[in-house]
Tab-separated table of C-alpha atoms and ligand atoms in Angstrom:
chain	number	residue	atom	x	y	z
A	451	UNK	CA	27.483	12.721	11.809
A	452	UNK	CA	26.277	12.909	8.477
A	453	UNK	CA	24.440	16.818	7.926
A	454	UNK	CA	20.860	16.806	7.129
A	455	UNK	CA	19.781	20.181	4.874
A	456	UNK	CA	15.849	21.029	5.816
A	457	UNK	CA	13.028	23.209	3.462
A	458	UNK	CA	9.968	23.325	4.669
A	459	UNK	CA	8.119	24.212	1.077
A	460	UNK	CA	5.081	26.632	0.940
A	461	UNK	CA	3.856	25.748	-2.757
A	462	UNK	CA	4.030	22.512	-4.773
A	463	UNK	CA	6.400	24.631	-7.191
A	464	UNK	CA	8.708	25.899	-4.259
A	465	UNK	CA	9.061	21.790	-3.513
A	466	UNK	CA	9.691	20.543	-7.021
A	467	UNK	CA	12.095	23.573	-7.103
A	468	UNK	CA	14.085	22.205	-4.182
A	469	UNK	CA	14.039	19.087	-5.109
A	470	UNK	CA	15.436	19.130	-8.332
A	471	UNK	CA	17.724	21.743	-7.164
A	472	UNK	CA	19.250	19.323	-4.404
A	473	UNK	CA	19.697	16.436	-6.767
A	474	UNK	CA	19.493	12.631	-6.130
A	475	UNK	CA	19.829	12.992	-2.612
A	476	UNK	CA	16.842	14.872	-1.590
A	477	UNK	CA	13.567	13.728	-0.043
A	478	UNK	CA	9.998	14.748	0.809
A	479	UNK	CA	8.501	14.599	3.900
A	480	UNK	CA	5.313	13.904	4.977
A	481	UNK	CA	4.455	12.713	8.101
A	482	UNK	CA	7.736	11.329	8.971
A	483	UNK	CA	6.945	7.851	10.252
A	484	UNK	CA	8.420	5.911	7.551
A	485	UNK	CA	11.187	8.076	5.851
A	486	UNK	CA	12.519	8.688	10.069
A	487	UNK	CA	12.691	5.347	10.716
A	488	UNK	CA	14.542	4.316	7.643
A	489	UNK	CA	17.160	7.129	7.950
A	490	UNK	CA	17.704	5.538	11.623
A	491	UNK	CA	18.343	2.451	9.875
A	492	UNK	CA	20.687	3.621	7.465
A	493	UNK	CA	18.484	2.435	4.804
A	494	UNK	CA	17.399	5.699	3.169
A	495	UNK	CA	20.473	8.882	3.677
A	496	UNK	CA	19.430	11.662	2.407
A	497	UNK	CA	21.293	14.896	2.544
A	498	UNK	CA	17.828	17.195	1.525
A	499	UNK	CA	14.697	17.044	3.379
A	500	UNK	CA	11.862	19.098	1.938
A	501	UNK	CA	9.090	19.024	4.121
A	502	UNK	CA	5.900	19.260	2.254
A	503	UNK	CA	3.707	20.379	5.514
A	504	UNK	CA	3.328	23.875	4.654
A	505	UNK	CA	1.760	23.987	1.560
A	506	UNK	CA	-1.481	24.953	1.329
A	507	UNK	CA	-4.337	22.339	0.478
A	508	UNK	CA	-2.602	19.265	0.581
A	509	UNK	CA	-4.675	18.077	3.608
A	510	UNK	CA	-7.890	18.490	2.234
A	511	UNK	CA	-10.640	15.768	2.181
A	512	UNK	CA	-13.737	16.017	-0.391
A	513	UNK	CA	-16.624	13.790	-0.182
A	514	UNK	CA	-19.120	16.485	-1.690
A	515	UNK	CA	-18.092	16.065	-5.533
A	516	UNK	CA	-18.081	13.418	-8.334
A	517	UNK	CA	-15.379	11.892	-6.362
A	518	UNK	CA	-14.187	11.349	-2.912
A	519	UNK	CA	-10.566	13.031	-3.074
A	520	UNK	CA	-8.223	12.973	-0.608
A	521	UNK	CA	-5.179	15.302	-0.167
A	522	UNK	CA	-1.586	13.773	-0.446
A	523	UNK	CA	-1.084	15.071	3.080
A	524	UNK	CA	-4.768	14.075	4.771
A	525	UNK	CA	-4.158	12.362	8.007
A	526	UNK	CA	-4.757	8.053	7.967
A	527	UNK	CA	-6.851	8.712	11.250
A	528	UNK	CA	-9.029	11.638	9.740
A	529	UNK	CA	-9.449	10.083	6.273
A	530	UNK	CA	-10.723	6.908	8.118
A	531	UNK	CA	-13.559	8.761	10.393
A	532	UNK	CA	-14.399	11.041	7.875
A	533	UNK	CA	-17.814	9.726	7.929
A	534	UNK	CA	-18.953	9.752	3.939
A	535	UNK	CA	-15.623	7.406	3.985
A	536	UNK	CA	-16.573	5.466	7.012
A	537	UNK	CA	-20.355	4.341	6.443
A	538	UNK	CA	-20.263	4.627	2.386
A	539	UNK	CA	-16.644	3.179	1.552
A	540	UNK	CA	-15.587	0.614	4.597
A	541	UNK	CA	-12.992	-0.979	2.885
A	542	UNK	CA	-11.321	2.423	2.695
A	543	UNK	CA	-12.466	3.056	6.531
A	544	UNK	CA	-11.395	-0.555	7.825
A	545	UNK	CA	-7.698	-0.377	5.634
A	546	UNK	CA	-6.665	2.614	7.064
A	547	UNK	CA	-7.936	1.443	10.890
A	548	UNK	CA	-6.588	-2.022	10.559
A	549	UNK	CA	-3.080	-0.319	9.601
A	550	UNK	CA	-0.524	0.722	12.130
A	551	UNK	CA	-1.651	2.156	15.297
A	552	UNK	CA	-3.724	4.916	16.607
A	553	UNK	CA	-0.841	7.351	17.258
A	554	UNK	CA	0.764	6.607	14.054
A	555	UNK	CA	-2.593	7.206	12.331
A	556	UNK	CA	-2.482	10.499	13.693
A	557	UNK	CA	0.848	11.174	12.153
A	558	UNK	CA	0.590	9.129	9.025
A	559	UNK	CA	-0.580	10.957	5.370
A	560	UNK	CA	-2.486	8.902	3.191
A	561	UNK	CA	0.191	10.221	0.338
A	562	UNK	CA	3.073	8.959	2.205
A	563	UNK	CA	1.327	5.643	2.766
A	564	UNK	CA	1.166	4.620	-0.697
A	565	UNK	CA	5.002	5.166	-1.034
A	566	UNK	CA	6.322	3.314	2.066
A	567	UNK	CA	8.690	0.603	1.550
A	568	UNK	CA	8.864	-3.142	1.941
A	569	UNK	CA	9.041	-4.381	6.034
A	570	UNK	CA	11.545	-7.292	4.416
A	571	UNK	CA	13.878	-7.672	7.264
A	572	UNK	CA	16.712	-7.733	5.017
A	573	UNK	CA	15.514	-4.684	3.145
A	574	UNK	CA	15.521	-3.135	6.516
A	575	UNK	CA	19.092	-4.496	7.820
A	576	UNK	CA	21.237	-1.335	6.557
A	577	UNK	CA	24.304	0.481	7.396
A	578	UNK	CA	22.512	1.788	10.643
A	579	UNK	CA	21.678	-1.455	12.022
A	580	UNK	CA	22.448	-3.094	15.076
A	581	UNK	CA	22.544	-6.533	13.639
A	582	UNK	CA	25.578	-8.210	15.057
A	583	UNK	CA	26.126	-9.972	11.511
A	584	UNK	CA	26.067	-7.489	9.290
A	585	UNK	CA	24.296	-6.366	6.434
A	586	UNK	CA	22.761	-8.765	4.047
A	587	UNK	CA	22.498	-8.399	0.545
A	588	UNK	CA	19.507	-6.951	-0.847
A	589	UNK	CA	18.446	-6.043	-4.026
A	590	UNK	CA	16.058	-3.833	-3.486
A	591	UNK	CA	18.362	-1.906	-0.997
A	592	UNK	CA	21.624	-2.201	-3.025
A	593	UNK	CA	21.109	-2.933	-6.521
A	594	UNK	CA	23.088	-5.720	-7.827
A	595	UNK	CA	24.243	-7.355	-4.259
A	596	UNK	CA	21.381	-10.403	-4.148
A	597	UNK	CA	18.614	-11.334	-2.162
A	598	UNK	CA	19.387	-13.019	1.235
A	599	UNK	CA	15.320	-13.857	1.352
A	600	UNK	CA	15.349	-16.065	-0.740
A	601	UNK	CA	16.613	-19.699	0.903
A	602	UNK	CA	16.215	-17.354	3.268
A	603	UNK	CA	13.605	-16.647	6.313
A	604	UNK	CA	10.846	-15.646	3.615
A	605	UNK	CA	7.547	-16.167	5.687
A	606	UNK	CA	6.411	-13.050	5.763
A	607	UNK	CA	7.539	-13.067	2.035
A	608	UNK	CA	5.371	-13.032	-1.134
A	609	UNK	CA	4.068	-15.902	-3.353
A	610	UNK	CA	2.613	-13.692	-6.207
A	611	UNK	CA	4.178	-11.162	-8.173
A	612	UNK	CA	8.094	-12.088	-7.134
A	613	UNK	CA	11.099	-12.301	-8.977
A	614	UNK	CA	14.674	-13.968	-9.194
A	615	UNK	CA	15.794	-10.394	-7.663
A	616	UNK	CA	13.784	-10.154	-5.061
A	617	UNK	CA	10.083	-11.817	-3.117
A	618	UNK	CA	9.815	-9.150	-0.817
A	619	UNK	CA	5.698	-7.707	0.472
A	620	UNK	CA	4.280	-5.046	-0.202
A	621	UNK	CA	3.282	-3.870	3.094
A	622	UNK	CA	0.448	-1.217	2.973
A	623	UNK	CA	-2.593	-1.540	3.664
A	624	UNK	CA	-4.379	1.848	2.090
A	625	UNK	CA	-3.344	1.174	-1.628
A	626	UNK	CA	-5.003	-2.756	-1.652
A	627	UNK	CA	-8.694	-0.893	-0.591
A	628	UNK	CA	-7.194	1.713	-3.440
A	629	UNK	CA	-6.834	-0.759	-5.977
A	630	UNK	CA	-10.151	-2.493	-5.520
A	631	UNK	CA	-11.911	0.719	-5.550
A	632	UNK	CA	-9.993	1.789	-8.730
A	633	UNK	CA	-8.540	5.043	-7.474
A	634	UNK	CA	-6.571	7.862	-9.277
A	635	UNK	CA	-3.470	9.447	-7.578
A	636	UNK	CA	-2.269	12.801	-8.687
A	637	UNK	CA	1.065	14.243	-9.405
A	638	UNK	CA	2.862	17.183	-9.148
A	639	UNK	CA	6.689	16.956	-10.778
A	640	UNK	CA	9.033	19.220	-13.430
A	641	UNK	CA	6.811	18.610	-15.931
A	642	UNK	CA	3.350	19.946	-14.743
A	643	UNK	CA	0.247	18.040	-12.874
A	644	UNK	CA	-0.502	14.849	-14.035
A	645	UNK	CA	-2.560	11.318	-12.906
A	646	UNK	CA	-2.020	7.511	-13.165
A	647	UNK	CA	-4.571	4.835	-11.966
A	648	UNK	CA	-3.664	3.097	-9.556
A	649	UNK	CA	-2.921	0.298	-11.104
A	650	UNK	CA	-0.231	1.541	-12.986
A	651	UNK	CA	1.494	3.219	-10.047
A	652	UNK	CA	3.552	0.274	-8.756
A	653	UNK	CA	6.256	-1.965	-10.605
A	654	UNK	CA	6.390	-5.612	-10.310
A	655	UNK	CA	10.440	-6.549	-8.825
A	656	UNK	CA	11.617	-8.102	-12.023
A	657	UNK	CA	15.126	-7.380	-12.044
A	658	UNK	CA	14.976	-4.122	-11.177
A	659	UNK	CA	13.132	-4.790	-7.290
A	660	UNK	CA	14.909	-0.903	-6.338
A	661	UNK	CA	12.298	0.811	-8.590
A	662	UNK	CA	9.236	0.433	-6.426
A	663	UNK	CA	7.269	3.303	-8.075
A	664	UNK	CA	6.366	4.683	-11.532
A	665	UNK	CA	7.062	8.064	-10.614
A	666	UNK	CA	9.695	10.201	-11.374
A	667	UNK	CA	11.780	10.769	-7.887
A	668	UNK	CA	11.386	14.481	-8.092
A	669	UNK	CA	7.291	14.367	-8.774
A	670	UNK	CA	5.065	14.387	-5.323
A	671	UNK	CA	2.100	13.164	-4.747
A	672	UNK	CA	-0.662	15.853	-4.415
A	673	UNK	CA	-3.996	13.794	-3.778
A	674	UNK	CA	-6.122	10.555	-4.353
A	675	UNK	CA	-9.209	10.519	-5.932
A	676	UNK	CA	-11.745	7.279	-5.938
A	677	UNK	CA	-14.547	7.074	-7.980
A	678	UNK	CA	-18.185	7.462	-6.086
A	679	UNK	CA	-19.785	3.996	-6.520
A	680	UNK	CA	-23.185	4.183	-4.406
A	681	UNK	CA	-24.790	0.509	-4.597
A	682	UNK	CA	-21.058	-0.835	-4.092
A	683	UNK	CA	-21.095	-3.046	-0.387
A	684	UNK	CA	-17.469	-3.632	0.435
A	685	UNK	CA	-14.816	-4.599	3.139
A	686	UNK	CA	-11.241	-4.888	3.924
A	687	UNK	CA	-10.119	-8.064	5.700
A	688	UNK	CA	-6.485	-8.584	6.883
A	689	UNK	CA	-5.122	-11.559	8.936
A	690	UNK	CA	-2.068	-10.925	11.281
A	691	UNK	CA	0.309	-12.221	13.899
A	692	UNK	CA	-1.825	-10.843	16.419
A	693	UNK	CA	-5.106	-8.669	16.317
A	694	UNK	CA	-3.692	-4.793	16.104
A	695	UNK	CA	-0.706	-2.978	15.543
A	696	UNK	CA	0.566	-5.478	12.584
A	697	UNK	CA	1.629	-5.637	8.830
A	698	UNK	CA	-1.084	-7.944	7.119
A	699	UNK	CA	0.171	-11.711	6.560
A	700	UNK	CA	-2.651	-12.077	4.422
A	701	UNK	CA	-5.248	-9.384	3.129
A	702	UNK	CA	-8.434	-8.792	0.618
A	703	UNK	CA	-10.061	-5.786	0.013
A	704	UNK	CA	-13.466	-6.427	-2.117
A	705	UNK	CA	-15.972	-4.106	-3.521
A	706	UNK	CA	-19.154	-5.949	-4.981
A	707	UNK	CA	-22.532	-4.868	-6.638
A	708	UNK	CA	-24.832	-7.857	-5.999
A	709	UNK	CA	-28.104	-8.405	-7.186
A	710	UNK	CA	-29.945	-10.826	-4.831
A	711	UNK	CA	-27.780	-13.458	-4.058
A	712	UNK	CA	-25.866	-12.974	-7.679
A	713	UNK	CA	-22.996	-11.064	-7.798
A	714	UNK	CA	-23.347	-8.319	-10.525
A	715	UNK	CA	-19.618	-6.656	-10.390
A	716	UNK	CA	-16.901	-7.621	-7.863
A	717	UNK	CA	-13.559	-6.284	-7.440
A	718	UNK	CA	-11.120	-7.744	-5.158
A	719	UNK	CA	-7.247	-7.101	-4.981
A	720	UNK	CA	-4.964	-9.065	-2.252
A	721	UNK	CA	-2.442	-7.706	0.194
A	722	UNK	CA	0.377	-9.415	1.924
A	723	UNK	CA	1.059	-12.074	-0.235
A	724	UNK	CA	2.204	-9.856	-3.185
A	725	UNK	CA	5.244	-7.793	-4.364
A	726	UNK	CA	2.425	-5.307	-5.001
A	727	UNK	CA	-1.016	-4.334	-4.140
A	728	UNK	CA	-2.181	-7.604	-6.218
A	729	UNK	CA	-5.555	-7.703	-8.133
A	730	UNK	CA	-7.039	-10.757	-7.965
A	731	UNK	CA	-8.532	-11.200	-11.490
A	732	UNK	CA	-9.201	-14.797	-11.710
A	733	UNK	CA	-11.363	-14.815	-8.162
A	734	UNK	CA	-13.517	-11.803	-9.740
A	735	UNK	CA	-14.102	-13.721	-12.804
A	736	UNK	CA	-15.120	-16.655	-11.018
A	737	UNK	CA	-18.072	-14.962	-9.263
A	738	UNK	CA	-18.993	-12.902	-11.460
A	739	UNK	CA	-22.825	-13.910	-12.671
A	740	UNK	CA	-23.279	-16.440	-10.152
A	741	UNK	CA	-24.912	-16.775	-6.916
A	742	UNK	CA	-22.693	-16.548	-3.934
A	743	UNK	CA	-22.340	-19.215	-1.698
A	744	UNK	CA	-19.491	-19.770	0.917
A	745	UNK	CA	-18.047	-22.995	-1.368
A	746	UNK	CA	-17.880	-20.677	-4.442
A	747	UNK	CA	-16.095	-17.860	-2.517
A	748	UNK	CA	-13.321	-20.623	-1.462
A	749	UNK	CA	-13.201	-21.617	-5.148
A	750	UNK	CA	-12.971	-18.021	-5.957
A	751	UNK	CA	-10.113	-17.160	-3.675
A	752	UNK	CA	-8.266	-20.922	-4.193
A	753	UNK	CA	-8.247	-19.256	-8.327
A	754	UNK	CA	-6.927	-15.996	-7.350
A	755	UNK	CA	-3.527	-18.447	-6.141
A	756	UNK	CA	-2.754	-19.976	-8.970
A	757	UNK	CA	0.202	-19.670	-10.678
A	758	UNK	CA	1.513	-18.497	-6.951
A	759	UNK	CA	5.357	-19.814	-6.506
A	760	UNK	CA	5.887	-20.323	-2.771
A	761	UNK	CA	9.011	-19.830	-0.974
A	762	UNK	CA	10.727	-22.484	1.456
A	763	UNK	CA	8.424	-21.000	4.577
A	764	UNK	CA	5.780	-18.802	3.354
A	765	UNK	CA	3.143	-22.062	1.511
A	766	UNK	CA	1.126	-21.190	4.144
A	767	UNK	CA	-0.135	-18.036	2.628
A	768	UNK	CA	-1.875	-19.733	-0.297
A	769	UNK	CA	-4.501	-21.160	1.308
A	770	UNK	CA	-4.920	-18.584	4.130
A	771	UNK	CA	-4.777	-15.722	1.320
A	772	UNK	CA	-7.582	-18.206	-0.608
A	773	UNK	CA	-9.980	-18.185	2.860
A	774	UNK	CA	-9.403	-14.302	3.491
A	775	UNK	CA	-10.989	-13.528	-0.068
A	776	UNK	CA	-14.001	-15.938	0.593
A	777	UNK	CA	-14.679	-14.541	4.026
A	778	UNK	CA	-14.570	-11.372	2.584
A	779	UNK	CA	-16.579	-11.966	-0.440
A	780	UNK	CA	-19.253	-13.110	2.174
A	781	UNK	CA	-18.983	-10.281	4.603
A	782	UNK	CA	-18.944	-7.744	1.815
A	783	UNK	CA	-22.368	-9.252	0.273
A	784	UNK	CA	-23.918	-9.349	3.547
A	785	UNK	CA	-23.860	-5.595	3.328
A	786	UNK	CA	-25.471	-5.243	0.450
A	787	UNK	CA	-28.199	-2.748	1.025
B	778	FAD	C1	5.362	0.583	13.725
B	778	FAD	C2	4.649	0.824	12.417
B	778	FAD	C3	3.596	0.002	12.045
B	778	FAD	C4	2.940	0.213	10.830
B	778	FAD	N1	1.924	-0.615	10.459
B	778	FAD	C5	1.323	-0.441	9.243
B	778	FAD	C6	0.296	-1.306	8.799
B	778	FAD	O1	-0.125	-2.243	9.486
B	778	FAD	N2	-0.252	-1.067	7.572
B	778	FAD	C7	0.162	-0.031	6.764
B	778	FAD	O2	-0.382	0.147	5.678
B	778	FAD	N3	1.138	0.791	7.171
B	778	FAD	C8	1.723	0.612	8.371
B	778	FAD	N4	2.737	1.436	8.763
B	778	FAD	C9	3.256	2.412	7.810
B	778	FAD	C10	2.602	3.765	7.922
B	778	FAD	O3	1.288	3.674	7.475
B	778	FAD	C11	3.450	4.682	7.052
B	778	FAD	O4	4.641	4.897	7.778
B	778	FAD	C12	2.798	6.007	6.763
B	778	FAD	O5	1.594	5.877	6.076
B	778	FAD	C13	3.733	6.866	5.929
B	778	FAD	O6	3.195	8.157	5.851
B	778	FAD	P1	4.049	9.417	6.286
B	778	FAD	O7	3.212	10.620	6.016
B	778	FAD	O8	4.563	9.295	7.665
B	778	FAD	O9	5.222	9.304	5.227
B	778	FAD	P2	6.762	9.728	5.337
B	778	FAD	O10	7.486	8.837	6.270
B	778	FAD	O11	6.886	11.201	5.551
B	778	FAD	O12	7.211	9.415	3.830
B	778	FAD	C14	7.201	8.105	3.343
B	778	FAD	C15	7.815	8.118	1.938
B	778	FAD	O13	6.964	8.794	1.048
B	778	FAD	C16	7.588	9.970	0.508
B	778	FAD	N5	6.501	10.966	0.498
B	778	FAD	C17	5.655	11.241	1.529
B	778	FAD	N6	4.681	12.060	1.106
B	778	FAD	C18	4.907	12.284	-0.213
B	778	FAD	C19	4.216	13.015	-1.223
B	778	FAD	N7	3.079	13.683	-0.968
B	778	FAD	N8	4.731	13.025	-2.473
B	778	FAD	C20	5.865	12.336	-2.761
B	778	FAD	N9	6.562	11.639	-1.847
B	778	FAD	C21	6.066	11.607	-0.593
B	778	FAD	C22	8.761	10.268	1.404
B	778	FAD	O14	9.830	10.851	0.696
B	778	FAD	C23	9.145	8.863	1.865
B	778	FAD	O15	9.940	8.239	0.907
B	778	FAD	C24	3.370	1.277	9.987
B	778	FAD	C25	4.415	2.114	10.374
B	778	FAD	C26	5.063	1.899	11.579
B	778	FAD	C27	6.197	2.824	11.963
């Protein structure tokens, strides 16, 4: 048995504190259903927990400002039927109810969502598994020791975004609707408050596939804030295995401003086919200006995959990632108001 230290912070500069006092091997803890189930795994082994529940303000949800702004520690389930976020900003509403399940949602913060690692099977196959051949290598595990993914079973695996070092997906759900809605996440670390888009918040594999995050380990995340955008109709699509309780084999979150049957603005970023939550440039710029039509949403979401560099099992995901982008170009412009 391996013994487990516990603080349960009150303020963000109690937490920091404890953090940086325990060193490399501490933690925070949110809701628990991630960081739990990789300790069980032997993936993550942290010696520190600091439990971030008790501080003051973390949970809060604001719709009434310049911004919608979330709280790091804001429930998945309660963000999701707040209902400014529901009826104004569905593809914020559908990502979070299309992730997980009910209970989980219940659980889940929106904070620790954004930092939850990759479902890769190998990722996942650590010291604490029961697999009866071992542990594979893994990069993004265990620096250095290769990626058994790739010549691998990669079909849940990504086609953009990957790297010698690793082609594992990014799995959530919550930070694709982020990125298309060009969201701000707040910090609190050692050095004072600060905030990076979104954009900038996750790290392409490269060599280095174990630093998911541009954050600094001992920095926590305090809230999300996404820019009000009235006029915006939007949606978040995600194709699965099977209907509910799934990680997204294919996803689109899109945000447009239409004007008539011509799309003014549209913002679309992909999940499950990506390293990271993946905007999808090349399909915006395609629409952009012109009327929408179901062929030109195809074309749209065929551009957003080139360039892609498919694995031995995963092809598939080109063209099903190119028809979840038109479908939810369409859907989003039907709601135009
Ligand atoms: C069976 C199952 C199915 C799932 N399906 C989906 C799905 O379909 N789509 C999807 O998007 N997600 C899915 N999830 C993931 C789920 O959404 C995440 O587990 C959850 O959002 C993590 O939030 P948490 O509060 O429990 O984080 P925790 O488990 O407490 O923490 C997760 C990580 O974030 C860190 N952390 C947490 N909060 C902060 C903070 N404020 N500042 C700094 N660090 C912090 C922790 O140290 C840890 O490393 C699923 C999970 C399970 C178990």
């Amino acid at each position: 048995m391996r013994p487990i230290s516990y603080t349960r912070a009150g303020t963000l500069e109690a937490a920091v504190k404890a953090f940086t006092a325990a060193g490399a091997d501490a933690r925070y803890l949110a809701g628990g259903t991630t960081l739990y189930d990789l300790m069980k795994l032997g993936v993550e082994r942290p010696a520190h927990l600091i439990d971030l529940t008790g501080i003051a303000g973390l949970n809060i949800i604001e719709t009434d400002g310049d911004v919608l702004r979330f709280g790091a520690l804001a429930l998945m389930g309660d963000v999701a039927y707040t209902p400014a976020v529901h009826e104004g900003y569905p593809v914020l509403s559908e990502s979070l109810l299309k992730a997980a399940s009910q209970q989980l949602r219940n659980m889940a913060t929106v904070g620790g969502n954004l930092l939850q690692r990759t479902r890769c099977m190998y990722f996942r196959n650590g010291a604490g598994s029961t697999s009866t051949v071992g542990v594979y290598p893994c990069n993004r595990r265990q620096p250095g020791s290769g990626c058994a993914a790739i010549g691998g079973l990669d079909r849940g695996h990504a086609v953009l975004g990957a790297s010698d070092a690793c082609t594992a997906v990014s799995p959530g759900d919550w930070p694709v609707a982020l990125m298309a809605m060009d969201a701000t996440i707040e910090l609190f670390g050692p050095g004072g408050a600060r905030s990076i888009p979104i954009a900038e918040f996750y790290r392409l594999p490269s060599d280095t596939p174990h630093l998911q995050f541009n954050v600094d380990p001992a920095e926590l995340i305090t809230a999300i804030t996404v820019p009000k955008t009235p006029g915006r109709a939007s949606t978040y699509h995600k194709i699965r295995d099977r209907e509910s309780f799934a990680f997204a084999l294919a996803s689109a979150a899109v945000a447009v401003e239409m004007d008539g049957a011509t799309v003014r603005t549209a913002r679309i970023a992909l999940g499950g086919v990506a390293t990271v939550p993946w905007r999808a440039q090349p399909a915006e710029d395609m629409v952009r200006g012109k009327t929408l039509t179901p062929e030109l949403a195809l074309e749209a979401g065929r551009a957003a995959f080139r360039g892609a560099r498919p694995g031995q099992h995963n092809a598939f995901k080109m063209d099903l990632g190119a028809r979840v982008i038109a479908d939810a170009l369409m859907i989003a412009a039907e709601r135009r108001s």
